[in-house]
PDB file of C-alpha atoms in Angstrom:
ATOM      1  CA  GLY A  26      -0.010   0.011   0.003  1.00  0.00           C
ATOM      2  CA  LEU A  27       2.803   2.397   0.840  1.00  0.00           C
ATOM      3  CA  ILE A  28       4.466   1.744  -2.537  1.00  0.00           C
ATOM      4  CA  GLY A  29       1.221   2.466  -4.362  1.00  0.00           C
ATOM      5  CA  PHE A  30       0.571   5.581  -2.288  1.00  0.00           C
ATOM      6  CA  SER A  31       4.078   6.869  -3.082  1.00  0.00           C
ATOM      7  CA  ALA A  32       3.636   6.179  -6.797  1.00  0.00           C
ATOM      8  CA  ASN A  33       0.310   8.024  -6.963  1.00  0.00           C
ATOM      9  CA  ALA A  34       1.671  10.891  -4.870  1.00  0.00           C
ATOM     10  CA  LEU A  35       4.566  11.162  -7.353  1.00  0.00           C
ATOM     11  CA  ILE A  36       2.054  11.354 -10.213  1.00  0.00           C
ATOM     12  CA  PHE A  37       0.327  14.279  -8.551  1.00  0.00           C
ATOM     13  CA  SER A  38       3.591  16.052  -7.705  1.00  0.00           C
ATOM     14  CA  VAL A  39       4.731  15.821 -11.352  1.00  0.00           C
ATOM     15  CA  LEU A  40       1.427  16.598 -13.057  1.00  0.00           C
ATOM     16  CA  HIS A  41      -0.003  19.241 -10.703  1.00  0.00           C
ATOM     17  CA  LYS A  42       1.588  21.949 -12.896  1.00  0.00           C
ATOM     18  CA  SER A  43      -1.017  21.065 -15.531  1.00  0.00           C
ATOM     19  CA  PHE A  44      -3.597  22.927 -13.400  1.00  0.00           C
ATOM     20  CA  ARG A  45      -1.924  26.225 -14.257  1.00  0.00           C
ATOM     21  CA  ALA A  46      -3.388  28.206 -17.122  1.00  0.00           C
ATOM     22  CA  SER A  47       0.024  28.610 -18.784  1.00  0.00           C
ATOM     23  CA  SER A  48       0.671  24.863 -18.978  1.00  0.00           C
ATOM     24  CA  PHE A  49      -2.839  23.437 -18.796  1.00  0.00           C
ATOM     25  CA  SER A  50      -3.415  19.833 -19.903  1.00  0.00           C
ATOM     26  CA  GLY A  51      -6.886  18.339 -19.599  1.00  0.00           C
ATOM     27  CA  PHE A  52      -5.536  14.800 -19.767  1.00  0.00           C
ATOM     28  CA  SER A  53      -2.989  15.443 -16.992  1.00  0.00           C
ATOM     29  CA  VAL A  54      -5.639  17.050 -14.774  1.00  0.00           C
ATOM     30  CA  LEU A  55      -7.851  13.961 -15.124  1.00  0.00           C
ATOM     31  CA  CYS A  56      -4.834  11.744 -14.331  1.00  0.00           C
ATOM     32  CA  CYS A  57      -4.195  13.867 -11.205  1.00  0.00           C
ATOM     33  CA  SER A  58      -7.780  13.306 -10.094  1.00  0.00           C
ATOM     34  CA  ARG A  59      -7.311   9.578 -10.566  1.00  0.00           C
ATOM     35  CA  ALA A  60      -4.042   9.631  -8.583  1.00  0.00           C
ATOM     36  CA  ILE A  61      -5.719  11.511  -5.698  1.00  0.00           C
ATOM     37  CA  SER A  62      -8.470   8.898  -5.563  1.00  0.00           C
ATOM     38  CA  ASN A  63      -5.929   6.073  -5.559  1.00  0.00           C
ATOM     39  CA  CYS A  64      -4.012   7.738  -2.708  1.00  0.00           C
ATOM     40  CA  CYS A  65      -7.162   8.095  -0.641  1.00  0.00           C
ATOM     41  CA  MET A  66      -8.184   4.482  -1.316  1.00  0.00           C
ATOM     42  CA  LEU A  67      -4.767   3.197  -0.247  1.00  0.00           C
ATOM     43  CA  LEU A  68      -4.855   5.380   2.878  1.00  0.00           C
ATOM     44  CA  CYS A  69      -8.092   3.665   3.896  1.00  0.00           C
ATOM     45  CA  TYR A  70      -6.333   0.316   3.544  1.00  0.00           C
ATOM     46  CA  MET A  71      -3.294   1.434   5.517  1.00  0.00           C
ATOM     47  CA  ILE A  72      -5.185   3.277   8.260  1.00  0.00           C
ATOM     48  CA  TYR A  73      -8.126   0.901   8.788  1.00  0.00           C
ATOM     49  CA  SER A  74      -8.160  -2.529   7.146  1.00  0.00           C
ATOM     50  CA  GLY A  75      -4.461  -3.175   7.740  1.00  0.00           C
ATOM     51  CA  PRO A  76      -4.593  -2.467  11.504  1.00  0.00           C
ATOM     52  CA  VAL A  77      -7.879  -4.397  11.842  1.00  0.00           C
ATOM     53  CA  ALA A  78      -6.281  -7.450  10.221  1.00  0.00           C
ATOM     54  CA  LEU A  79      -3.212  -7.179  12.470  1.00  0.00           C
ATOM     55  CA  LEU A  80      -5.092  -6.416  15.708  1.00  0.00           C
ATOM     56  CA  GLY A  81      -7.633  -9.187  15.196  1.00  0.00           C
ATOM     57  CA  GLY A  82     -10.683  -6.935  15.356  1.00  0.00           C
ATOM     58  CA  ALA A  83     -12.125  -3.526  14.620  1.00  0.00           C
ATOM     59  CA  TYR A  84     -10.813  -0.556  16.604  1.00  0.00           C
ATOM     60  CA  GLY A  85     -12.971   2.309  17.776  1.00  0.00           C
ATOM     61  CA  PRO A  86     -16.786   2.346  17.542  1.00  0.00           C
ATOM     62  CA  PRO A  87     -18.317   0.463  14.590  1.00  0.00           C
ATOM     63  CA  ILE A  88     -19.247   3.750  12.921  1.00  0.00           C
ATOM     64  CA  VAL A  89     -15.524   4.266  12.222  1.00  0.00           C
ATOM     65  CA  GLY A  90     -15.425   1.198   9.981  1.00  0.00           C
ATOM     66  CA  LEU A  91     -18.592   2.287   8.206  1.00  0.00           C
ATOM     67  CA  LYS A  92     -17.162   5.721   7.470  1.00  0.00           C
ATOM     68  CA  PHE A  93     -13.982   4.227   6.065  1.00  0.00           C
ATOM     69  CA  GLY A  94     -16.184   1.988   3.925  1.00  0.00           C
ATOM     70  CA  HIS A  95     -18.102   5.070   2.810  1.00  0.00           C
ATOM     71  CA  LEU A  96     -14.862   6.738   1.759  1.00  0.00           C
ATOM     72  CA  THR A  97     -13.669   3.697  -0.189  1.00  0.00           C
ATOM     73  CA  THR A  98     -16.959   3.619  -2.119  1.00  0.00           C
ATOM     74  CA  PHE A  99     -16.721   7.319  -2.899  1.00  0.00           C
ATOM     75  CA  PHE A 100     -13.131   7.276  -4.124  1.00  0.00           C
ATOM     76  CA  TYR A 101     -13.506   3.980  -6.018  1.00  0.00           C
ATOM     77  CA  LYS A 102     -16.524   5.347  -7.913  1.00  0.00           C
ATOM     78  CA  SER A 103     -14.608   8.529  -8.729  1.00  0.00           C
ATOM     79  CA  ILE A 104     -11.965   6.318 -10.413  1.00  0.00           C
ATOM     80  CA  VAL A 105     -14.645   4.466 -12.395  1.00  0.00           C
ATOM     81  CA  TYR A 106     -16.186   7.677 -13.680  1.00  0.00           C
ATOM     82  CA  VAL A 107     -12.900   9.485 -14.317  1.00  0.00           C
ATOM     83  CA  GLN A 108     -11.780   6.553 -16.501  1.00  0.00           C
ATOM     84  CA  LEU A 109     -14.746   7.272 -18.773  1.00  0.00           C
ATOM     85  CA  ALA A 110     -13.846  10.973 -18.684  1.00  0.00           C
ATOM     86  CA  ILE A 111     -10.265  10.152 -19.755  1.00  0.00           C
ATOM     87  CA  ALA A 112     -11.557   7.994 -22.615  1.00  0.00           C
ATOM     88  CA  PHE A 113     -13.788  10.906 -23.692  1.00  0.00           C
ATOM     89  CA  ASN A 114     -10.809  13.264 -23.531  1.00  0.00           C
ATOM     90  CA  ARG A 115      -8.759  10.966 -25.768  1.00  0.00           C
ATOM     91  CA  PHE A 116     -11.729  10.569 -28.136  1.00  0.00           C
ATOM     92  CA  ILE A 117     -11.957  14.320 -28.620  1.00  0.00           C
ATOM     93  CA  ALA A 118      -8.175  14.618 -29.055  1.00  0.00           C
ATOM     94  CA  THR A 119      -8.164  11.905 -31.741  1.00  0.00           C
ATOM     95  CA  PHE A 120     -11.349  12.632 -33.694  1.00  0.00           C
ATOM     96  CA  PHE A 121     -11.691  16.398 -33.199  1.00  0.00           C
ATOM     97  CA  THR A 122      -8.061  17.423 -33.057  1.00  0.00           C
ATOM     98  CA  PHE A 123      -8.551  21.057 -34.019  1.00  0.00           C
ATOM     99  CA  LYS A 124     -11.487  21.517 -31.606  1.00  0.00           C
ATOM    100  CA  TYR A 125      -9.701  19.829 -28.691  1.00  0.00           C
ATOM    101  CA  GLN A 126      -8.386  23.051 -27.148  1.00  0.00           C
ATOM    102  CA  SER A 127     -11.843  24.624 -27.156  1.00  0.00           C
ATOM    103  CA  ILE A 128     -13.720  21.528 -25.876  1.00  0.00           C
ATOM    104  CA  CYS A 129     -11.193  20.175 -23.350  1.00  0.00           C
ATOM    105  CA  ASN A 130      -9.967  23.570 -22.200  1.00  0.00           C
ATOM    106  CA  ARG A 131      -9.634  24.583 -18.541  1.00  0.00           C
ATOM    107  CA  ARG A 132     -13.361  25.310 -18.119  1.00  0.00           C
ATOM    108  CA  GLY A 133     -14.540  22.210 -19.977  1.00  0.00           C
ATOM    109  CA  THR A 134     -12.186  19.901 -18.074  1.00  0.00           C
ATOM    110  CA  PHE A 135     -13.167  21.204 -14.630  1.00  0.00           C
ATOM    111  CA  ILE A 136     -16.861  20.905 -15.549  1.00  0.00           C
ATOM    112  CA  LEU A 137     -16.184  17.297 -16.546  1.00  0.00           C
ATOM    113  CA  LEU A 138     -14.327  16.716 -13.259  1.00  0.00           C
ATOM    114  CA  ALA A 139     -17.210  18.240 -11.283  1.00  0.00           C
ATOM    115  CA  VAL A 140     -19.618  15.833 -12.996  1.00  0.00           C
ATOM    116  CA  VAL A 141     -17.308  12.905 -12.146  1.00  0.00           C
ATOM    117  CA  TRP A 142     -17.107  13.743  -8.447  1.00  0.00           C
ATOM    118  CA  CYS A 143     -20.816  14.575  -8.218  1.00  0.00           C
ATOM    119  CA  LEU A 144     -21.741  11.182  -9.725  1.00  0.00           C
ATOM    120  CA  ALA A 145     -19.384   9.480  -7.255  1.00  0.00           C
ATOM    121  CA  GLY A 146     -21.053  11.388  -4.404  1.00  0.00           C
ATOM    122  CA  ILE A 147     -24.556  10.474  -5.564  1.00  0.00           C
ATOM    123  CA  HIS A 148     -23.524   6.818  -5.696  1.00  0.00           C
ATOM    124  CA  CYS A 149     -22.615   7.005  -1.977  1.00  0.00           C
ATOM    125  CA  ILE A 150     -25.861   8.572  -0.731  1.00  0.00           C
ATOM    126  CA  PRO A 151     -27.570   5.207   0.086  1.00  0.00           C
ATOM    127  CA  GLU A 152     -24.759   4.337   2.490  1.00  0.00           C
ATOM    128  CA  PHE A 153     -25.858   7.236   4.730  1.00  0.00           C
ATOM    129  CA  LEU A 154     -29.172   5.455   5.307  1.00  0.00           C
ATOM    130  CA  ARG A 155     -29.042   3.807   8.701  1.00  0.00           C
ATOM    131  CA  LYS A 156     -32.024   3.356  11.032  1.00  0.00           C
ATOM    132  CA  SER A 157     -30.518   1.560  13.985  1.00  0.00           C
ATOM    133  CA  LYS A 158     -27.405   2.088  16.054  1.00  0.00           C
ATOM    134  CA  THR A 159     -27.380  -1.368  17.616  1.00  0.00           C
ATOM    135  CA  PHE A 160     -24.023  -3.008  16.900  1.00  0.00           C
ATOM    136  CA  THR A 161     -22.153  -6.165  17.654  1.00  0.00           C
ATOM    137  CA  ARG A 162     -18.378  -6.327  17.349  1.00  0.00           C
ATOM    138  CA  THR A 163     -18.364  -6.614  13.570  1.00  0.00           C
ATOM    139  CA  ARG A 164     -21.979  -6.813  12.446  1.00  0.00           C
ATOM    140  CA  ILE A 165     -24.742  -4.277  12.524  1.00  0.00           C
ATOM    141  CA  LEU A 166     -28.016  -5.629  13.863  1.00  0.00           C
ATOM    142  CA  GLN A 167     -31.627  -4.493  13.564  1.00  0.00           C
ATOM    143  CA  CYS A 168     -30.912  -2.376  10.510  1.00  0.00           C
ATOM    144  CA  SER A 169     -33.853  -3.397   8.378  1.00  0.00           C
ATOM    145  CA  ALA A 170     -33.415  -0.305   6.214  1.00  0.00           C
ATOM    146  CA  GLY A 171     -29.774   0.439   6.949  1.00  0.00           C
ATOM    147  CA  CYS A 172     -26.962   0.411   4.430  1.00  0.00           C
ATOM    148  CA  GLY A 173     -23.244   0.238   4.937  1.00  0.00           C
ATOM    149  CA  TYR A 174     -19.868  -1.078   3.813  1.00  0.00           C
ATOM    150  CA  THR A 175     -16.937  -1.950   6.029  1.00  0.00           C
ATOM    151  CA  PHE A 176     -13.965  -4.253   6.577  1.00  0.00           C
ATOM    152  CA  PHE A 177     -14.706  -7.553   8.335  1.00  0.00           C
ATOM    153  CA  TYR A 178     -11.957  -9.273  10.308  1.00  0.00           C
ATOM    154  CA  GLU A 179     -13.714 -12.683  10.053  1.00  0.00           C
ATOM    155  CA  SER A 180     -13.276 -12.745   6.270  1.00  0.00           C
ATOM    156  CA  LEU A 181     -10.390 -10.237   6.059  1.00  0.00           C
ATOM    157  CA  SER A 182     -12.324  -8.460   3.330  1.00  0.00           C
ATOM    158  CA  TRP A 183     -14.327  -5.359   2.569  1.00  0.00           C
ATOM    159  CA  ASN A 184     -18.009  -6.118   2.173  1.00  0.00           C
ATOM    160  CA  PHE A 185     -21.533  -4.804   2.738  1.00  0.00           C
ATOM    161  CA  ILE A 186     -23.236  -5.260   6.078  1.00  0.00           C
ATOM    162  CA  ASP A 187     -25.966  -7.920   6.158  1.00  0.00           C
ATOM    163  CA  THR A 188     -29.151  -5.898   5.555  1.00  0.00           C
ATOM    164  CA  PRO A 189     -31.779  -5.820   2.749  1.00  0.00           C
ATOM    165  CA  CYS A 190     -30.673  -2.305   1.817  1.00  0.00           C
ATOM    166  CA  SER A 191     -27.045  -3.392   1.521  1.00  0.00           C
ATOM    167  CA  ALA A 192     -28.106  -6.417  -0.544  1.00  0.00           C
ATOM    168  CA  LEU A 193     -29.787  -3.987  -2.961  1.00  0.00           C
ATOM    169  CA  ILE A 194     -27.001  -1.442  -3.313  1.00  0.00           C
ATOM    170  CA  GLY A 195     -24.379  -4.200  -3.255  1.00  0.00           C
ATOM    171  CA  GLY A 196     -26.187  -5.957  -6.119  1.00  0.00           C
ATOM    172  CA  PRO A 197     -27.865  -4.282  -9.097  1.00  0.00           C
ATOM    173  CA  LEU A 198     -27.374  -0.686  -7.888  1.00  0.00           C
ATOM    174  CA  LEU A 199     -23.627  -1.327  -7.608  1.00  0.00           C
ATOM    175  CA  HIS A 200     -23.006  -3.531 -10.626  1.00  0.00           C
ATOM    176  CA  TYR A 201     -25.216  -2.047 -13.346  1.00  0.00           C
ATOM    177  CA  PRO A 202     -23.862   1.544 -13.213  1.00  0.00           C
ATOM    178  CA  SER A 203     -20.274   0.296 -12.903  1.00  0.00           C
ATOM    179  CA  TYR A 204     -20.630  -2.140 -15.778  1.00  0.00           C
ATOM    180  CA  SER A 205     -22.347   0.481 -17.930  1.00  0.00           C
ATOM    181  CA  VAL A 206     -19.543   2.984 -17.355  1.00  0.00           C
ATOM    182  CA  PHE A 207     -16.861   0.377 -17.976  1.00  0.00           C
ATOM    183  CA  LEU A 208     -18.659  -0.749 -21.152  1.00  0.00           C
ATOM    184  CA  GLY A 209     -18.851   2.851 -22.387  1.00  0.00           C
ATOM    185  CA  SER A 210     -15.148   3.342 -21.678  1.00  0.00           C
ATOM    186  CA  ILE A 211     -14.236   0.061 -23.406  1.00  0.00           C
ATOM    187  CA  LEU A 212     -16.258   1.013 -26.499  1.00  0.00           C
ATOM    188  CA  LEU A 213     -14.596   4.419 -26.694  1.00  0.00           C
ATOM    189  CA  ASN A 214     -11.163   2.846 -26.329  1.00  0.00           C
ATOM    190  CA  ALA A 215     -11.979   0.246 -28.959  1.00  0.00           C
ATOM    191  CA  VAL A 216     -12.920   3.001 -31.415  1.00  0.00           C
ATOM    192  CA  LEU A 217      -9.744   4.883 -30.497  1.00  0.00           C
ATOM    193  CA  PHE A 218      -7.631   1.762 -31.035  1.00  0.00           C
ATOM    194  CA  VAL A 219      -9.049   1.253 -34.523  1.00  0.00           C
ATOM    195  CA  LYS A 220      -8.594   4.931 -35.424  1.00  0.00           C
ATOM    196  CA  LEU A 221      -5.017   5.165 -34.126  1.00  0.00           C
ATOM    197  CA  SER A 222      -4.021   1.829 -35.669  1.00  0.00           C
ATOM    198  CA  TYR A 223      -5.438   2.905 -39.034  1.00  0.00           C
ATOM    199  CA  HIS A 224      -3.500   6.181 -38.990  1.00  0.00           C
ATOM    200  CA  THR A 225      -0.315   4.422 -37.882  1.00  0.00           C
ATOM    201  CA  LEU A 226      -0.487   1.779 -40.622  1.00  0.00           C
ATOM    202  CA  ILE A 227      -1.905   3.852 -43.503  1.00  0.00           C
ATOM    203  CA  HIS A 228      -1.000   7.516 -43.002  1.00  0.00           C
ATOM    204  CA  SER A 229       2.186   7.456 -40.906  1.00  0.00           C
ATOM    205  CA  LYS A 230       4.420   8.193 -43.905  1.00  0.00           C
ATOM    206  CA  GLU A 231       2.196  11.063 -45.089  1.00  0.00           C
ATOM    207  CA  MET A 232       2.190  12.951 -41.773  1.00  0.00           C
ATOM    208  CA  GLY A 233       4.085  16.179 -41.390  1.00  0.00           C
ATOM    209  CA  GLY A 234       6.230  17.034 -38.357  1.00  0.00           C
ATOM    210  CA  GLN A 235       3.455  18.491 -36.174  1.00  0.00           C
ATOM    211  CA  SER A 236       0.913  15.850 -37.198  1.00  0.00           C
ATOM    212  CA  ARG A 237       3.375  13.073 -36.473  1.00  0.00           C
ATOM    213  CA  GLU A 238       4.167  14.424 -32.990  1.00  0.00           C
ATOM    214  CA  ARG A 239       0.478  14.918 -32.235  1.00  0.00           C
ATOM    215  CA  HIS A 240      -0.244  11.360 -33.365  1.00  0.00           C
ATOM    216  CA  LYS A 241       2.582   9.963 -31.194  1.00  0.00           C
ATOM    217  CA  LYS A 242       1.240  11.865 -28.184  1.00  0.00           C
ATOM    218  CA  ASN A 243      -2.281  10.490 -28.774  1.00  0.00           C
ATOM    219  CA  VAL A 244      -0.888   6.968 -29.024  1.00  0.00           C
ATOM    220  CA  ARG A 245       1.142   7.337 -25.814  1.00  0.00           C
ATOM    221  CA  CYS A 246      -1.802   8.740 -23.845  1.00  0.00           C
ATOM    222  CA  PHE A 247      -4.121   6.037 -25.202  1.00  0.00           C
ATOM    223  CA  ILE A 248      -1.753   3.215 -24.228  1.00  0.00           C
ATOM    224  CA  GLN A 249      -1.293   4.615 -20.714  1.00  0.00           C
ATOM    225  CA  SER A 250      -5.015   5.034 -20.036  1.00  0.00           C
ATOM    226  CA  PHE A 251      -5.913   1.689 -21.628  1.00  0.00           C
ATOM    227  CA  LEU A 252      -3.327  -0.206 -19.536  1.00  0.00           C
ATOM    228  CA  GLN A 253      -4.813   1.385 -16.411  1.00  0.00           C
ATOM    229  CA  GLU A 254      -8.319   0.430 -17.486  1.00  0.00           C
ATOM    230  CA  LEU A 255      -7.254  -3.193 -18.104  1.00  0.00           C
ATOM    231  CA  MET A 256      -6.437  -3.495 -14.406  1.00  0.00           C
ATOM    232  CA  TYR A 257     -10.020  -2.697 -13.427  1.00  0.00           C
ATOM    233  CA  ILE A 258     -11.480  -4.867 -16.179  1.00  0.00           C
ATOM    234  CA  PHE A 259      -9.420  -7.793 -14.882  1.00  0.00           C
ATOM    235  CA  GLU A 260     -10.572  -7.044 -11.338  1.00  0.00           C
ATOM    236  CA  LEU A 261     -14.273  -7.057 -12.312  1.00  0.00           C
ATOM    237  CA  ILE A 262     -13.977 -10.253 -14.348  1.00  0.00           C
ATOM    238  CA  PHE A 263     -12.031 -11.985 -11.573  1.00  0.00           C
ATOM    239  CA  LEU A 264     -14.600 -11.024  -8.936  1.00  0.00           C
ATOM    240  CA  GLN A 265     -17.453 -12.324 -11.099  1.00  0.00           C
ATOM    241  CA  LEU A 266     -15.729 -15.636 -11.830  1.00  0.00           C
ATOM    242  CA  MET A 267     -14.532 -16.280  -8.281  1.00  0.00           C
ATOM    243  CA  LYS A 268     -17.072 -17.240  -5.627  1.00  0.00           C
ATOM    244  CA  PRO A 269     -14.805 -17.515  -2.580  1.00  0.00           C
ATOM    245  CA  LYS A 270     -15.887 -19.563   0.429  1.00  0.00           C
ATOM    246  CA  GLU A 271     -12.586 -19.845   2.276  1.00  0.00           C
ATOM    247  CA  ARG A 272     -11.281 -16.983   4.405  1.00  0.00           C
ATOM    248  CA  PHE A 273      -7.922 -16.694   2.631  1.00  0.00           C
ATOM    249  CA  ILE A 274      -9.546 -16.659  -0.828  1.00  0.00           C
ATOM    250  CA  GLU A 275     -11.996 -13.973   0.332  1.00  0.00           C
ATOM    251  CA  PHE A 276      -9.034 -11.927   1.526  1.00  0.00           C
ATOM    252  CA  ILE A 277      -7.370 -12.258  -1.910  1.00  0.00           C
ATOM    253  CA  CYS A 278     -10.543 -11.436  -3.872  1.00  0.00           C
ATOM    254  CA  TYR A 279     -12.094  -8.661  -1.816  1.00  0.00           C
ATOM    255  CA  SER A 280      -9.084  -6.993  -0.192  1.00  0.00           C
ATOM    256  CA  LEU A 281      -5.665  -7.844  -1.643  1.00  0.00           C
ATOM    257  CA  LEU A 282      -6.818  -7.718  -5.287  1.00  0.00           C
ATOM    258  CA  TRP A 283      -8.376  -4.304  -4.768  1.00  0.00           C
ATOM    259  CA  GLU A 284      -5.276  -2.940  -3.103  1.00  0.00           C
ATOM    260  CA  CYS A 285      -2.994  -4.329  -5.828  1.00  0.00           C
ATOM    261  CA  THR A 286      -5.218  -2.747  -8.494  1.00  0.00           C
ATOM    262  CA  HIS A 287      -4.785   0.714  -7.007  1.00  0.00           C
ATOM    263  CA  VAL A 288      -1.069   0.150  -6.506  1.00  0.00           C
ATOM    264  CA  TRP A 289      -0.497  -0.907 -10.123  1.00  0.00           C
ATOM    265  CA  ASP A 290      -2.783   1.851 -11.376  1.00  0.00           C
ATOM    266  CA  GLY A 291      -0.194   4.316 -10.144  1.00  0.00           C
ATOM    267  CA  MET A 292       2.831   2.179 -10.970  1.00  0.00           C
ATOM    268  CA  ILE A 293       1.794   1.915 -14.636  1.00  0.00           C
ATOM    269  CA  VAL A 294       1.948   5.691 -15.012  1.00  0.00           C
ATOM    270  CA  VAL A 295       5.270   5.972 -13.166  1.00  0.00           C
ATOM    271  CA  LEU A 296       6.879   3.211 -15.234  1.00  0.00           C
ATOM    272  CA  TYR A 297       5.371   4.439 -18.509  1.00  0.00           C
ATOM    273  CA  ARG A 298       6.221   8.142 -18.365  1.00  0.00           C
ATOM    274  CA  PRO A 299       9.897   9.171 -18.852  1.00  0.00           C
ATOM    275  CA  ASP A 300       9.517  12.309 -16.691  1.00  0.00           C
ATOM    276  CA  MET A 301       8.441  10.161 -13.716  1.00  0.00           C
ATOM    277  CA  ARG A 302      11.035   7.463 -14.277  1.00  0.00           C
ATOM    278  CA  SER A 303      13.730  10.144 -14.130  1.00  0.00           C
ATOM    279  CA  ARG A 304      12.318  11.389 -10.787  1.00  0.00           C
ATOM    280  CA  VAL A 305      12.467   7.846  -9.390  1.00  0.00           C
ATOM    281  CA  ARG A 306      16.083   7.401 -10.559  1.00  0.00           C
ATOM    282  CA  ALA A 307      17.059  10.750  -9.068  1.00  0.00           C
ATOM    283  CA  ALA A 308      15.567   9.753  -5.714  1.00  0.00           C
TER     284      ALA A 308
END
């Protein structure tokens, strides 16, 4: 977790200059948003689930675990939605090259980011619903209408509390929006792959200096964002295929796999970008 946090913090430290008007980059701003979400997700693992696993039980009142679960939902959903925003950014850059600066300018990018974070916030609203405050050590009782998400020591995994409301938001209300967003992002990236491959194979020799550099930049940004998206696609497929019943397998599927996804999400960018590799070597 610490390695992933450091990698994502490095991404922000290198790319935060893109927020300035003089050196603004819509793609870099979206990547910064993603890095911030990854950092916050990994902090939740390091501050809460890690100590719970080591101590053998939850610390503090049960509401603490629920709030950490609330935060993980919020930041995870922001990553899901920002991935679609990044795919949209690359789509505009590839298909509407000469309109890119007017569409994905400072104002347009921050509006897009506001939509991303608002959607993530809306997705978390049901988890505020909680009728009862009767708790056991790790389970919430008498919550017929309550919702919540927390880390359970018994299974060493993040999961929803056992209530009808949680069964609803942990089922169709969780999966359908996520799958729809991922599907939209995959479709956009598939179209981008075809377009970029066509230009590389057919028109690469005809491109002038500026067109060639612009095309190379689009290809680099596409590969970076697509590699990051593949991590989450693999995670979703793995979770659907695996139906763990043993404690250790639950830990791998619902805790370790998630953490590794956020770690590698940041590591991909650090390893892929020359400006970040040079910072790592210098350190």
